[in-house]
JSON list of C-alpha atoms in Angstrom, two decimals:
[
{"chain": "A", "resi": 1, "resn": "UNK", "atom": "CA", "xyz": [0.00, 0.00, 0.00]},
{"chain": "A", "resi": 2, "resn": "UNK", "atom": "CA", "xyz": [2.99, 2.31, 0.35]},
{"chain": "A", "resi": 3, "resn": "UNK", "atom": "CA", "xyz": [3.44, 2.39, -3.43]},
{"chain": "A", "resi": 4, "resn": "UNK", "atom": "CA", "xyz": [-0.24, 3.24, -3.82]},
{"chain": "A", "resi": 5, "resn": "UNK", "atom": "CA", "xyz": [0.20, 6.24, -1.51]},
{"chain": "A", "resi": 6, "resn": "UNK", "atom": "CA", "xyz": [3.15, 7.34, -3.66]},
{"chain": "A", "resi": 7, "resn": "UNK", "atom": "CA", "xyz": [1.10, 6.90, -6.83]},
{"chain": "A", "resi": 8, "resn": "UNK", "atom": "CA", "xyz": [-1.73, 8.98, -5.42]},
{"chain": "A", "resi": 9, "resn": "UNK", "atom": "CA", "xyz": [0.67, 11.87, -4.87]},
{"chain": "A", "resi": 10, "resn": "UNK", "atom": "CA", "xyz": [1.56, 11.94, -8.58]},
{"chain": "A", "resi": 11, "resn": "UNK", "atom": "CA", "xyz": [-0.53, 14.75, -10.15]},
{"chain": "A", "resi": 12, "resn": "UNK", "atom": "CA", "xyz": [-0.48, 13.20, -13.64]},
{"chain": "A", "resi": 13, "resn": "UNK", "atom": "CA", "xyz": [-1.96, 9.91, -12.46]},
{"chain": "A", "resi": 14, "resn": "UNK", "atom": "CA", "xyz": [-5.70, 9.57, -13.08]},
{"chain": "A", "resi": 15, "resn": "UNK", "atom": "CA", "xyz": [-6.24, 5.93, -12.06]},
{"chain": "A", "resi": 16, "resn": "UNK", "atom": "CA", "xyz": [-4.45, 3.10, -10.31]},
{"chain": "A", "resi": 17, "resn": "UNK", "atom": "CA", "xyz": [-5.36, -0.45, -9.43]},
{"chain": "A", "resi": 18, "resn": "UNK", "atom": "CA", "xyz": [-4.55, -3.38, -7.22]},
{"chain": "A", "resi": 19, "resn": "UNK", "atom": "CA", "xyz": [-4.91, -6.91, -8.57]},
{"chain": "A", "resi": 20, "resn": "UNK", "atom": "CA", "xyz": [-5.17, -9.27, -5.63]},
{"chain": "A", "resi": 21, "resn": "UNK", "atom": "CA", "xyz": [-3.38, -12.61, -5.85]},
{"chain": "A", "resi": 22, "resn": "UNK", "atom": "CA", "xyz": [-5.15, -14.57, -3.10]},
{"chain": "A", "resi": 23, "resn": "UNK", "atom": "CA", "xyz": [-8.70, -13.96, -4.32]},
{"chain": "A", "resi": 24, "resn": "UNK", "atom": "CA", "xyz": [-10.44, -12.88, -7.52]},
{"chain": "A", "resi": 25, "resn": "UNK", "atom": "CA", "xyz": [-10.65, -9.19, -6.78]},
{"chain": "A", "resi": 26, "resn": "UNK", "atom": "CA", "xyz": [-9.43, -6.00, -8.44]},
{"chain": "A", "resi": 27, "resn": "UNK", "atom": "CA", "xyz": [-9.63, -2.63, -6.74]},
{"chain": "A", "resi": 28, "resn": "UNK", "atom": "CA", "xyz": [-9.50, 0.46, -8.96]},
{"chain": "A", "resi": 29, "resn": "UNK", "atom": "CA", "xyz": [-8.72, 3.88, -7.56]},
{"chain": "A", "resi": 30, "resn": "UNK", "atom": "CA", "xyz": [-9.81, 6.89, -9.62]},
{"chain": "A", "resi": 31, "resn": "UNK", "atom": "CA", "xyz": [-8.83, 10.49, -8.94]},
{"chain": "A", "resi": 32, "resn": "UNK", "atom": "CA", "xyz": [-11.97, 12.64, -9.01]},
{"chain": "A", "resi": 33, "resn": "UNK", "atom": "CA", "xyz": [-10.37, 15.94, -7.94]},
{"chain": "A", "resi": 34, "resn": "UNK", "atom": "CA", "xyz": [-7.45, 17.25, -5.91]},
{"chain": "A", "resi": 35, "resn": "UNK", "atom": "CA", "xyz": [-6.63, 14.55, -3.38]},
{"chain": "A", "resi": 36, "resn": "UNK", "atom": "CA", "xyz": [-10.05, 12.84, -3.69]},
{"chain": "A", "resi": 37, "resn": "UNK", "atom": "CA", "xyz": [-9.59, 9.23, -4.73]},
{"chain": "A", "resi": 38, "resn": "UNK", "atom": "CA", "xyz": [-12.60, 6.95, -5.14]},
{"chain": "A", "resi": 39, "resn": "UNK", "atom": "CA", "xyz": [-12.20, 3.17, -5.08]},
{"chain": "A", "resi": 40, "resn": "UNK", "atom": "CA", "xyz": [-14.32, 0.57, -6.78]},
{"chain": "A", "resi": 41, "resn": "UNK", "atom": "CA", "xyz": [-14.18, -3.19, -6.22]},
{"chain": "A", "resi": 42, "resn": "UNK", "atom": "CA", "xyz": [-14.48, -5.65, -9.11]},
{"chain": "A", "resi": 43, "resn": "UNK", "atom": "CA", "xyz": [-15.10, -9.37, -8.65]},
{"chain": "A", "resi": 44, "resn": "UNK", "atom": "CA", "xyz": [-15.43, -12.49, -10.79]},
{"chain": "A", "resi": 45, "resn": "UNK", "atom": "CA", "xyz": [-18.37, -11.54, -13.02]},
{"chain": "A", "resi": 46, "resn": "UNK", "atom": "CA", "xyz": [-17.51, -7.84, -13.34]},
{"chain": "A", "resi": 47, "resn": "UNK", "atom": "CA", "xyz": [-15.88, -5.96, -16.19]},
{"chain": "A", "resi": 48, "resn": "UNK", "atom": "CA", "xyz": [-13.36, -3.27, -15.35]},
{"chain": "A", "resi": 49, "resn": "UNK", "atom": "CA", "xyz": [-13.25, -0.06, -17.36]},
{"chain": "A", "resi": 50, "resn": "UNK", "atom": "CA", "xyz": [-10.11, 2.07, -17.06]},
{"chain": "A", "resi": 51, "resn": "UNK", "atom": "CA", "xyz": [-11.35, 5.18, -18.84]},
{"chain": "A", "resi": 52, "resn": "UNK", "atom": "CA", "xyz": [-8.08, 7.10, -18.68]},
{"chain": "A", "resi": 53, "resn": "UNK", "atom": "CA", "xyz": [-6.39, 4.62, -21.06]},
{"chain": "A", "resi": 54, "resn": "UNK", "atom": "CA", "xyz": [-9.44, 3.25, -22.88]},
{"chain": "A", "resi": 55, "resn": "UNK", "atom": "CA", "xyz": [-9.09, -0.27, -21.42]},
{"chain": "A", "resi": 56, "resn": "UNK", "atom": "CA", "xyz": [-11.96, -2.65, -20.71]},
{"chain": "A", "resi": 57, "resn": "UNK", "atom": "CA", "xyz": [-11.57, -6.24, -19.55]},
{"chain": "A", "resi": 58, "resn": "UNK", "atom": "CA", "xyz": [-13.59, -8.96, -17.86]},
{"chain": "A", "resi": 59, "resn": "UNK", "atom": "CA", "xyz": [-12.07, -9.68, -14.45]},
{"chain": "A", "resi": 60, "resn": "UNK", "atom": "CA", "xyz": [-12.34, -13.42, -15.05]},
{"chain": "A", "resi": 61, "resn": "UNK", "atom": "CA", "xyz": [-9.92, -13.07, -17.99]},
{"chain": "A", "resi": 62, "resn": "UNK", "atom": "CA", "xyz": [-7.23, -11.67, -15.67]},
{"chain": "A", "resi": 63, "resn": "UNK", "atom": "CA", "xyz": [-7.50, -14.74, -13.49]},
{"chain": "A", "resi": 64, "resn": "UNK", "atom": "CA", "xyz": [-8.28, -17.50, -16.02]},
{"chain": "A", "resi": 65, "resn": "UNK", "atom": "CA", "xyz": [-4.85, -19.14, -15.76]},
{"chain": "A", "resi": 66, "resn": "UNK", "atom": "CA", "xyz": [-4.71, -19.10, -11.98]},
{"chain": "A", "resi": 67, "resn": "UNK", "atom": "CA", "xyz": [-8.36, -19.74, -11.15]},
{"chain": "A", "resi": 68, "resn": "UNK", "atom": "CA", "xyz": [-7.54, -23.41, -10.65]},
{"chain": "A", "resi": 69, "resn": "UNK", "atom": "CA", "xyz": [-5.19, -22.45, -7.84]},
{"chain": "A", "resi": 70, "resn": "UNK", "atom": "CA", "xyz": [-7.74, -20.36, -5.93]}
]
């Protein structure tokens, strides 16, 4: 989480995310205004949309090769 705090202090950064390795869960942090970061949780059946870079992906796709391990 220390890196995330560093990322949040970078003015050019619009979004950041954490991809969890011990469960199917992605947490996206989006900067709404000066120092106001909003998080959103994505789980197995969700699709993440990272608007700042035009990226959309089903969460299950990120975990398809390791789902057998979870």
